[in-house]
Amino acid sequence: MIYIHIPFCKQKCSYCNFHFSTSLNFKDQMLRAMKTEILLRKDELQNKNLKSLYFGGGTPSILSVDEINSLIDEVLRYFSFEKDIEVTLEANPDDLDKNFLKQLAGTPVNRLSIGTQSFFEEDLKLMNRAHSASEAESSIKRAQDSGFENLSIDLIYGSPTSNLEIWKENLNKTIALEVPHISSYALTVEPKTALENWISKGKIKSPREEEQNREFYYLSDFLKDHGFEHYEVSNFAKPGFYSRHNSAYWKYNEYLGIGPSAHSYNGFDVRSWNVANNQQYIKKLNDKLLAKEEEILSQEDQFNEMIMIGLRTIWGVDLESLKNKFSERLLEHFHREIKAKMEEGILIIENEHLKIPEKHWFMADGIASDLFIV
């Protein structure tokens, strides 16, 4: 599978620390550089028949449909698409007008991930989102009217401008709109963001973990009551609508990341990442050089990643895979560390897979990190 990072946004959200630029001055040069990178790295994937192509960012919907299509055409010069390939485009609600959607429906893009975040104006203003509450709702309806049934929306809970009642209304609206996939995250205060600055100066209150905990479990129970499956800590889907792309990440499949800051993984022991600087990325690719670094993952690194990723999902960690992949020393550590947590009921084994019971999922990352080899 291939991930393409589009490093442009209209404006900077207050909570975001992803790599992007609000200037489009070098957009054409960036797209040319991405096409060069696709050419230079075409042999890195063992499987040339793609199950998933994902446009993330940044804001991929800031591109024109012709520009999106040109990147898809470049991928198709070196790869083929499986018959039922999932082609996802992340999009902001304010970009999804009728004309854009009509043109997009004529491309291979068949799944939209819409950055809704909230249906309430106060939340959106705090987050410095480019869209309004009314656009949050109308963009979903327009996408559905244009033939996009495979939709995912992002929702953020635990904001200082929100509370449980507002969160319930956000979820009720989501159900009413018949969206089949939801990715939902607690508002996190990241370093060097506007949100961190406002909190440090006392302009707004810091998110409260106990409130976020309560809203997370309400979210999980509510969506399951409405036919959703909670298949990863932050992801919920109606049957048949799991994100194939993200599920492949969680199952340790190989993937190729194109664009500044994009990561790649060979499915075994090599992880690489592109420079998170637009100008450096473009300059390197203009010279037909890759703008990436890589690392060889140690046995300990691979072990920690399998634990972290697996324990965030309904699939859990495959104990047979651990046994076949890692040394006795690592396995002894593993069995020693899980013993107390299993006695407490924080970890369980089902069908030879180690899992965290869903009632403890809000603390999944902390539980997994306790098992790490450092």
mmCIF file of N, CA and C in Angstrom, residues 80-195:
data_model
loop_
_atom_site.group_PDB
_atom_site.id
_atom_site.type_symbol
_atom_site.label_atom_id
_atom_site.label_comp_id
_atom_site.label_asym_id
_atom_site.label_seq_id
_atom_site.Cartn_x
_atom_site.Cartn_y
_atom_site.Cartn_z
ATOM 1 N N SER A 80 -0.158 -1.641 -9.974
ATOM 2 C CA SER A 80 -1.531 -1.922 -10.400
ATOM 3 C C SER A 80 -2.448 -1.864 -9.187
ATOM 4 N N PHE A 81 -3.721 -1.687 -9.434
ATOM 5 C CA PHE A 81 -4.718 -1.633 -8.371
ATOM 6 C C PHE A 81 -5.487 -2.943 -8.318
ATOM 7 N N GLU A 82 -5.661 -3.481 -7.111
ATOM 8 C CA GLU A 82 -6.584 -4.603 -6.971
ATOM 9 C C GLU A 82 -7.987 -4.137 -7.365
ATOM 10 N N LYS A 83 -8.810 -5.077 -7.772
ATOM 11 C CA LYS A 83 -10.140 -4.731 -8.278
ATOM 12 C C LYS A 83 -10.943 -3.916 -7.276
ATOM 13 N N ASP A 84 -10.818 -4.264 -5.981
ATOM 14 C CA ASP A 84 -11.600 -3.571 -4.965
ATOM 15 C C ASP A 84 -10.729 -2.647 -4.112
ATOM 16 N N ILE A 85 -9.726 -2.020 -4.737
ATOM 17 C CA ILE A 85 -8.810 -1.155 -4.002
ATOM 18 C C ILE A 85 -9.564 -0.056 -3.250
ATOM 19 N N GLU A 86 -9.031 0.284 -2.083
ATOM 20 C CA GLU A 86 -9.550 1.406 -1.301
ATOM 21 C C GLU A 86 -8.648 2.611 -1.575
ATOM 22 N N VAL A 87 -9.215 3.670 -2.142
ATOM 23 C CA VAL A 87 -8.468 4.902 -2.396
ATOM 24 C C VAL A 87 -9.098 6.010 -1.555
ATOM 25 N N THR A 88 -8.380 6.421 -0.522
ATOM 26 C CA THR A 88 -8.910 7.370 0.450
ATOM 27 C C THR A 88 -8.315 8.749 0.244
ATOM 28 N N LEU A 89 -9.164 9.756 0.362
ATOM 29 C CA LEU A 89 -8.723 11.147 0.342
ATOM 30 C C LEU A 89 -9.175 11.819 1.629
ATOM 31 N N GLU A 90 -8.217 12.315 2.413
ATOM 32 C CA GLU A 90 -8.590 13.148 3.555
ATOM 33 C C GLU A 90 -9.054 14.493 3.028
ATOM 34 N N ALA A 91 -10.120 15.029 3.627
ATOM 35 C CA ALA A 91 -10.706 16.259 3.104
ATOM 36 C C ALA A 91 -11.251 17.118 4.238
ATOM 37 N N ASN A 92 -11.172 18.415 4.058
ATOM 38 C CA ASN A 92 -11.807 19.338 4.986
ATOM 39 C C ASN A 92 -13.201 19.686 4.476
ATOM 40 N N PRO A 93 -14.159 19.852 5.370
ATOM 41 C CA PRO A 93 -15.540 20.127 4.945
ATOM 42 C C PRO A 93 -15.677 21.313 3.996
ATOM 43 N N ASP A 94 -14.894 22.376 4.220
ATOM 44 C CA ASP A 94 -15.024 23.583 3.400
ATOM 45 C C ASP A 94 -14.532 23.394 1.973
ATOM 46 N N ASP A 95 -13.800 22.314 1.705
ATOM 47 C CA ASP A 95 -13.333 22.033 0.337
ATOM 48 C C ASP A 95 -14.352 21.232 -0.478
ATOM 49 N N LEU A 96 -15.314 20.627 0.200
ATOM 50 C CA LEU A 96 -16.195 19.670 -0.469
ATOM 51 C C LEU A 96 -17.445 20.334 -1.043
ATOM 52 N N ASP A 97 -17.222 21.204 -2.033
ATOM 53 C CA ASP A 97 -18.386 21.793 -2.715
ATOM 54 C C ASP A 97 -18.867 20.834 -3.802
ATOM 55 N N LYS A 98 -20.013 21.146 -4.374
ATOM 56 C CA LYS A 98 -20.641 20.230 -5.337
ATOM 57 C C LYS A 98 -19.744 19.966 -6.545
ATOM 58 N N ASN A 99 -19.089 21.001 -7.050
ATOM 59 C CA ASN A 99 -18.268 20.842 -8.245
ATOM 60 C C ASN A 99 -17.059 19.940 -7.971
ATOM 61 N N PHE A 100 -16.393 20.162 -6.832
ATOM 62 C CA PHE A 100 -15.239 19.324 -6.467
ATOM 63 C C PHE A 100 -15.671 17.869 -6.330
ATOM 64 N N LEU A 101 -16.777 17.643 -5.624
ATOM 65 C CA LEU A 101 -17.243 16.274 -5.399
ATOM 66 C C LEU A 101 -17.676 15.594 -6.695
ATOM 67 N N LYS A 102 -18.313 16.354 -7.572
ATOM 68 C CA LYS A 102 -18.741 15.793 -8.852
ATOM 69 C C LYS A 102 -17.536 15.324 -9.660
ATOM 70 N N GLN A 103 -16.485 16.160 -9.699
ATOM 71 C CA GLN A 103 -15.277 15.769 -10.427
ATOM 72 C C GLN A 103 -14.582 14.596 -9.737
ATOM 73 N N LEU A 104 -14.530 14.637 -8.405
ATOM 74 C CA LEU A 104 -13.838 13.592 -7.657
ATOM 75 C C LEU A 104 -14.499 12.233 -7.850
ATOM 76 N N ALA A 105 -15.818 12.238 -8.010
ATOM 77 C CA ALA A 105 -16.555 10.981 -8.205
ATOM 78 C C ALA A 105 -16.154 10.279 -9.497
ATOM 79 N N GLY A 106 -15.516 11.000 -10.409
ATOM 80 C CA GLY A 106 -15.061 10.409 -11.661
ATOM 81 C C GLY A 106 -13.633 9.891 -11.610
ATOM 82 N N THR A 107 -13.033 9.902 -10.412
ATOM 83 C CA THR A 107 -11.662 9.418 -10.226
ATOM 84 C C THR A 107 -11.689 8.082 -9.483
ATOM 85 N N PRO A 108 -10.540 7.435 -9.300
ATOM 86 C CA PRO A 108 -10.501 6.204 -8.500
ATOM 87 C C PRO A 108 -10.760 6.415 -7.009
ATOM 88 N N VAL A 109 -10.783 7.666 -6.524
ATOM 89 C CA VAL A 109 -11.047 7.910 -5.101
ATOM 90 C C VAL A 109 -12.437 7.378 -4.750
ATOM 91 N N ASN A 110 -12.499 6.450 -3.789
ATOM 92 C CA ASN A 110 -13.796 5.856 -3.421
ATOM 93 C C ASN A 110 -14.075 5.911 -1.921
ATOM 94 N N ARG A 111 -13.209 6.606 -1.190
ATOM 95 C CA ARG A 111 -13.429 6.756 0.258
ATOM 96 C C ARG A 111 -12.964 8.148 0.681
ATOM 97 N N LEU A 112 -13.776 8.832 1.463
ATOM 98 C CA LEU A 112 -13.418 10.148 1.982
ATOM 99 C C LEU A 112 -13.283 10.077 3.490
ATOM 100 N N SER A 113 -12.232 10.680 4.004
ATOM 101 C CA SER A 113 -12.055 10.845 5.446
ATOM 102 C C SER A 113 -12.160 12.342 5.725
ATOM 103 N N ILE A 114 -13.270 12.745 6.314
ATOM 104 C CA ILE A 114 -13.592 14.164 6.443
ATOM 105 C C ILE A 114 -13.223 14.667 7.839
ATOM 106 N N GLY A 115 -12.464 15.749 7.884
ATOM 107 C CA GLY A 115 -12.016 16.310 9.158
ATOM 108 C C GLY A 115 -13.076 17.167 9.819
ATOM 109 N N THR A 116 -14.139 16.540 10.237
ATOM 110 C CA THR A 116 -15.264 17.261 10.837
ATOM 111 C C THR A 116 -14.879 17.855 12.190
ATOM 112 N N GLN A 117 -14.369 17.038 13.080
ATOM 113 C CA GLN A 117 -13.909 17.367 14.438
ATOM 114 C C GLN A 117 -15.045 17.684 15.406
ATOM 115 N N SER A 118 -16.032 18.485 14.986
ATOM 116 C CA SER A 118 -17.182 18.795 15.845
ATOM 117 C C SER A 118 -18.272 19.432 14.997
ATOM 118 N N PHE A 119 -19.505 19.319 15.472
ATOM 119 C CA PHE A 119 -20.623 20.007 14.827
ATOM 120 C C PHE A 119 -21.011 21.268 15.600
ATOM 121 N N PHE A 120 -20.121 21.734 16.497
ATOM 122 C CA PHE A 120 -20.412 22.901 17.334
ATOM 123 C C PHE A 120 -19.408 24.010 17.069
ATOM 124 N N GLU A 121 -19.933 25.223 16.892
ATOM 125 C CA GLU A 121 -19.120 26.370 16.512
ATOM 126 C C GLU A 121 -18.028 26.689 17.534
ATOM 127 N N GLU A 122 -18.360 26.575 18.821
ATOM 128 C CA GLU A 122 -17.382 26.927 19.856
ATOM 129 C C GLU A 122 -16.160 26.007 19.782
ATOM 130 N N ASP A 123 -16.402 24.719 19.566
ATOM 131 C CA ASP A 123 -15.293 23.765 19.435
ATOM 132 C C ASP A 123 -14.419 24.120 18.231
ATOM 133 N N LEU A 124 -15.070 24.402 17.100
ATOM 134 C CA LEU A 124 -14.342 24.660 15.859
ATOM 135 C C LEU A 124 -13.517 25.940 15.953
ATOM 136 N N LYS A 125 -14.045 26.947 16.667
ATOM 137 C CA LYS A 125 -13.287 28.196 16.846
ATOM 138 C C LYS A 125 -12.051 27.954 17.711
ATOM 139 N N LEU A 126 -12.207 27.174 18.780
ATOM 140 C CA LEU A 126 -11.051 26.857 19.624
ATOM 141 C C LEU A 126 -9.986 26.122 18.822
ATOM 142 N N MET A 127 -10.420 25.208 17.954
ATOM 143 C CA MET A 127 -9.483 24.413 17.160
ATOM 144 C C MET A 127 -8.927 25.177 15.963
ATOM 145 N N ASN A 128 -9.492 26.380 15.707
ATOM 146 C CA ASN A 128 -9.105 27.199 14.547
ATOM 147 C C ASN A 128 -9.303 26.440 13.239
ATOM 148 N N ARG A 129 -10.438 25.759 13.158
ATOM 149 C CA ARG A 129 -10.770 25.045 11.927
ATOM 150 C C ARG A 129 -11.268 26.037 10.875
ATOM 151 N N ALA A 130 -11.072 25.688 9.602
ATOM 152 C CA ALA A 130 -11.453 26.581 8.511
ATOM 153 C C ALA A 130 -12.939 26.500 8.178
ATOM 154 N N HIS A 131 -13.629 25.474 8.684
ATOM 155 C CA HIS A 131 -15.041 25.301 8.350
ATOM 156 C C HIS A 131 -15.940 25.688 9.523
ATOM 157 N N SER A 132 -17.211 25.880 9.202
ATOM 158 C CA SER A 132 -18.214 26.220 10.210
ATOM 159 C C SER A 132 -18.983 24.970 10.623
ATOM 160 N N ALA A 133 -19.805 25.106 11.659
ATOM 161 C CA ALA A 133 -20.620 23.980 12.124
ATOM 162 C C ALA A 133 -21.604 23.540 11.039
ATOM 163 N N SER A 134 -22.173 24.500 10.315
ATOM 164 C CA SER A 134 -23.129 24.133 9.263
ATOM 165 C C SER A 134 -22.424 23.408 8.122
ATOM 166 N N GLU A 135 -21.192 23.829 7.788
ATOM 167 C CA GLU A 135 -20.431 23.138 6.735
ATOM 168 C C GLU A 135 -20.057 21.727 7.169
ATOM 169 N N ALA A 136 -19.827 21.531 8.463
ATOM 170 C CA ALA A 136 -19.491 20.198 8.969
ATOM 171 C C ALA A 136 -20.576 19.205 8.591
ATOM 172 N N GLU A 137 -21.818 19.628 8.731
ATOM 173 C CA GLU A 137 -22.949 18.754 8.411
ATOM 174 C C GLU A 137 -23.230 18.700 6.908
ATOM 175 N N SER A 138 -23.274 19.866 6.266
ATOM 176 C CA SER A 138 -23.660 19.895 4.849
ATOM 177 C C SER A 138 -22.645 19.198 3.956
ATOM 178 N N SER A 139 -21.355 19.216 4.326
ATOM 179 C CA SER A 139 -20.339 18.562 3.492
ATOM 180 C C SER A 139 -20.553 17.057 3.438
ATOM 181 N N ILE A 140 -20.984 16.469 4.554
ATOM 182 C CA ILE A 140 -21.247 15.029 4.596
ATOM 183 C C ILE A 140 -22.425 14.687 3.686
ATOM 184 N N LYS A 141 -23.469 15.489 3.762
ATOM 185 C CA LYS A 141 -24.648 15.250 2.918
ATOM 186 C C LYS A 141 -24.301 15.402 1.441
ATOM 187 N N ARG A 142 -23.493 16.416 1.113
ATOM 188 C CA ARG A 142 -23.095 16.605 -0.292
ATOM 189 C C ARG A 142 -22.266 15.426 -0.787
ATOM 190 N N ALA A 143 -21.367 14.934 0.057
ATOM 191 C CA ALA A 143 -20.555 13.779 -0.339
ATOM 192 C C ALA A 143 -21.442 12.566 -0.605
ATOM 193 N N GLN A 144 -22.405 12.333 0.259
ATOM 194 C CA GLN A 144 -23.318 11.206 0.071
ATOM 195 C C GLN A 144 -24.146 11.383 -1.194
ATOM 196 N N ASP A 145 -24.607 12.601 -1.432
ATOM 197 C CA ASP A 145 -25.400 12.882 -2.639
ATOM 198 C C ASP A 145 -24.566 12.689 -3.906
ATOM 199 N N SER A 146 -23.243 12.814 -3.779
ATOM 200 C CA SER A 146 -22.355 12.658 -4.934
ATOM 201 C C SER A 146 -21.919 11.207 -5.135
ATOM 202 N N GLY A 147 -22.436 10.308 -4.298
ATOM 203 C CA GLY A 147 -22.168 8.890 -4.478
ATOM 204 C C GLY A 147 -21.116 8.295 -3.568
ATOM 205 N N PHE A 148 -20.596 9.085 -2.629
ATOM 206 C CA PHE A 148 -19.589 8.567 -1.708
ATOM 207 C C PHE A 148 -20.276 7.969 -0.475
ATOM 208 N N GLU A 149 -20.386 6.642 -0.483
ATOM 209 C CA GLU A 149 -21.001 5.949 0.646
ATOM 210 C C GLU A 149 -19.968 5.565 1.697
ATOM 211 N N ASN A 150 -18.733 5.320 1.267
ATOM 212 C CA ASN A 150 -17.667 4.908 2.175
ATOM 213 C C ASN A 150 -17.032 6.158 2.772
ATOM 214 N N LEU A 151 -17.630 6.637 3.847
ATOM 215 C CA LEU A 151 -17.193 7.879 4.485
ATOM 216 C C LEU A 151 -16.697 7.608 5.896
ATOM 217 N N SER A 152 -15.658 8.332 6.261
ATOM 218 C CA SER A 152 -15.203 8.365 7.644
ATOM 219 C C SER A 152 -15.157 9.825 8.073
ATOM 220 N N ILE A 153 -15.489 10.093 9.329
ATOM 221 C CA ILE A 153 -15.286 11.443 9.842
ATOM 222 C C ILE A 153 -14.438 11.382 11.108
ATOM 223 N N ASP A 154 -13.673 12.442 11.325
ATOM 224 C CA ASP A 154 -12.908 12.596 12.555
ATOM 225 C C ASP A 154 -13.731 13.405 13.546
ATOM 226 N N LEU A 155 -13.718 12.988 14.801
ATOM 227 C CA LEU A 155 -14.361 13.736 15.887
ATOM 228 C C LEU A 155 -13.379 13.844 17.046
ATOM 229 N N ILE A 156 -13.342 15.013 17.680
ATOM 230 C CA ILE A 156 -12.460 15.238 18.825
ATOM 231 C C ILE A 156 -13.302 15.434 20.078
ATOM 232 N N TYR A 157 -12.934 14.708 21.128
ATOM 233 C CA TYR A 157 -13.640 14.846 22.398
ATOM 234 C C TYR A 157 -12.709 15.410 23.466
ATOM 235 N N GLY A 158 -13.292 15.835 24.576
ATOM 236 C CA GLY A 158 -12.494 16.323 25.691
ATOM 237 C C GLY A 158 -11.969 17.727 25.525
ATOM 238 N N SER A 159 -12.612 18.535 24.689
ATOM 239 C CA SER A 159 -12.193 19.922 24.510
ATOM 240 C C SER A 159 -12.677 20.779 25.677
ATOM 241 N N PRO A 160 -11.928 21.816 26.064
ATOM 242 C CA PRO A 160 -12.392 22.717 27.126
ATOM 243 C C PRO A 160 -13.695 23.428 26.788
ATOM 244 N N THR A 161 -14.036 23.518 25.503
ATOM 245 C CA THR A 161 -15.275 24.180 25.087
ATOM 246 C C THR A 161 -16.455 23.212 25.054
ATOM 247 N N SER A 162 -16.202 21.939 25.373
ATOM 248 C CA SER A 162 -17.242 20.919 25.275
ATOM 249 C C SER A 162 -17.553 20.339 26.655
ATOM 250 N N ASN A 163 -18.541 19.467 26.678
ATOM 251 C CA ASN A 163 -18.879 18.708 27.884
ATOM 252 C C ASN A 163 -19.617 17.454 27.421
ATOM 253 N N LEU A 164 -20.024 16.610 28.340
ATOM 254 C CA LEU A 164 -20.646 15.340 27.967
ATOM 255 C C LEU A 164 -21.931 15.543 27.175
ATOM 256 N N GLU A 165 -22.721 16.556 27.519
ATOM 257 C CA GLU A 165 -23.983 16.787 26.806
ATOM 258 C C GLU A 165 -23.724 17.205 25.361
ATOM 259 N N ILE A 166 -22.760 18.076 25.167
ATOM 260 C CA ILE A 166 -22.408 18.480 23.803
ATOM 261 C C ILE A 166 -21.854 17.285 23.022
ATOM 262 N N TRP A 167 -21.040 16.475 23.703
ATOM 263 C CA TRP A 167 -20.485 15.284 23.068
ATOM 264 C C TRP A 167 -21.596 14.330 22.636
ATOM 265 N N LYS A 168 -22.610 14.166 23.470
ATOM 266 C CA LYS A 168 -23.751 13.318 23.107
ATOM 267 C C LYS A 168 -24.451 13.850 21.856
ATOM 268 N N GLU A 169 -24.586 15.175 21.778
ATOM 269 C CA GLU A 169 -25.239 15.766 20.598
ATOM 270 C C GLU A 169 -24.388 15.558 19.347
ATOM 271 N N ASN A 170 -23.055 15.671 19.479
ATOM 272 C CA ASN A 170 -22.178 15.392 18.341
ATOM 273 C C ASN A 170 -22.391 13.973 17.826
ATOM 274 N N LEU A 171 -22.493 13.029 18.748
ATOM 275 C CA LEU A 171 -22.655 11.628 18.352
ATOM 276 C C LEU A 171 -24.044 11.362 17.779
ATOM 277 N N ASN A 172 -25.057 11.979 18.345
ATOM 278 C CA ASN A 172 -26.415 11.831 17.799
ATOM 279 C C ASN A 172 -26.476 12.345 16.363
ATOM 280 N N LYS A 173 -25.812 13.465 16.108
ATOM 281 C CA LYS A 173 -25.806 14.022 14.752
ATOM 282 C C LYS A 173 -25.062 13.080 13.799
ATOM 283 N N THR A 174 -23.973 12.499 14.266
ATOM 284 C CA THR A 174 -23.216 11.553 13.441
ATOM 285 C C THR A 174 -24.072 10.356 13.044
ATOM 286 N N ILE A 175 -24.810 9.822 13.995
ATOM 287 C CA ILE A 175 -25.692 8.684 13.709
ATOM 288 C C ILE A 175 -26.782 9.081 12.721
ATOM 289 N N ALA A 176 -27.342 10.264 12.917
ATOM 290 C CA ALA A 176 -28.409 10.738 12.026
ATOM 291 C C ALA A 176 -27.896 10.891 10.592
ATOM 292 N N LEU A 177 -26.619 11.222 10.438
ATOM 293 C CA LEU A 177 -26.041 11.411 9.112
ATOM 294 C C LEU A 177 -25.626 10.089 8.462
ATOM 295 N N GLU A 178 -25.744 8.982 9.203
ATOM 296 C CA GLU A 178 -25.463 7.637 8.686
ATOM 297 C C GLU A 178 -24.045 7.498 8.137
ATOM 298 N N VAL A 179 -23.096 8.006 8.899
ATOM 299 C CA VAL A 179 -21.682 7.843 8.556
ATOM 300 C C VAL A 179 -21.224 6.464 9.028
ATOM 301 N N PRO A 180 -20.594 5.653 8.162
ATOM 302 C CA PRO A 180 -20.266 4.264 8.540
ATOM 303 C C PRO A 180 -18.925 4.064 9.248
ATOM 304 N N HIS A 181 -18.092 5.102 9.314
ATOM 305 C CA HIS A 181 -16.799 4.960 9.987
ATOM 306 C C HIS A 181 -16.475 6.235 10.747
ATOM 307 N N ILE A 182 -15.990 6.082 11.969
ATOM 308 C CA ILE A 182 -15.653 7.235 12.816
ATOM 309 C C ILE A 182 -14.284 7.015 13.433
ATOM 310 N N SER A 183 -13.418 8.013 13.286
ATOM 311 C CA SER A 183 -12.147 8.053 14.010
ATOM 312 C C SER A 183 -12.268 9.160 15.044
ATOM 313 N N SER A 184 -12.029 8.830 16.301
ATOM 314 C CA SER A 184 -12.275 9.800 17.358
ATOM 315 C C SER A 184 -11.111 9.841 18.333
ATOM 316 N N TYR A 185 -10.680 11.057 18.644
ATOM 317 C CA TYR A 185 -9.470 11.255 19.450
ATOM 318 C C TYR A 185 -9.716 12.269 20.561
ATOM 319 N N ALA A 186 -9.050 12.050 21.684
ATOM 320 C CA ALA A 186 -9.058 13.052 22.744
ATOM 321 C C ALA A 186 -8.224 14.245 22.306
ATOM 322 N N LEU A 187 -8.684 15.446 22.628
ATOM 323 C CA LEU A 187 -7.892 16.640 22.340
ATOM 324 C C LEU A 187 -6.594 16.561 23.142
ATOM 325 N N THR A 188 -5.489 16.602 22.431
ATOM 326 C CA THR A 188 -4.173 16.452 23.053
ATOM 327 C C THR A 188 -3.395 17.754 22.913
ATOM 328 N N VAL A 189 -2.721 18.142 23.966
ATOM 329 C CA VAL A 189 -1.929 19.371 23.953
ATOM 330 C C VAL A 189 -0.514 19.023 23.496
ATOM 331 N N GLU A 190 -0.217 19.341 22.241
ATOM 332 C CA GLU A 190 1.081 19.008 21.666
ATOM 333 C C GLU A 190 2.048 20.175 21.837
ATOM 334 N N PRO A 191 3.359 19.884 21.938
ATOM 335 C CA PRO A 191 4.354 20.951 22.081
ATOM 336 C C PRO A 191 4.351 21.905 20.884
ATOM 337 N N LYS A 192 4.629 23.163 21.163
ATOM 338 C CA LYS A 192 4.790 24.206 20.145
ATOM 339 C C LYS A 192 3.526 24.429 19.313
ATOM 340 N N THR A 193 2.379 24.242 19.914
ATOM 341 C CA THR A 193 1.116 24.543 19.243
ATOM 342 C C THR A 193 0.469 25.749 19.906
ATOM 343 N N ALA A 194 -0.477 26.363 19.189
ATOM 344 C CA ALA A 194 -1.215 27.488 19.758
ATOM 345 C C ALA A 194 -1.975 27.065 21.008
ATOM 346 N N LEU A 195 -2.492 25.844 20.985
ATOM 347 C CA LEU A 195 -3.247 25.347 22.135
ATOM 348 C C LEU A 195 -2.364 25.305 23.373
#
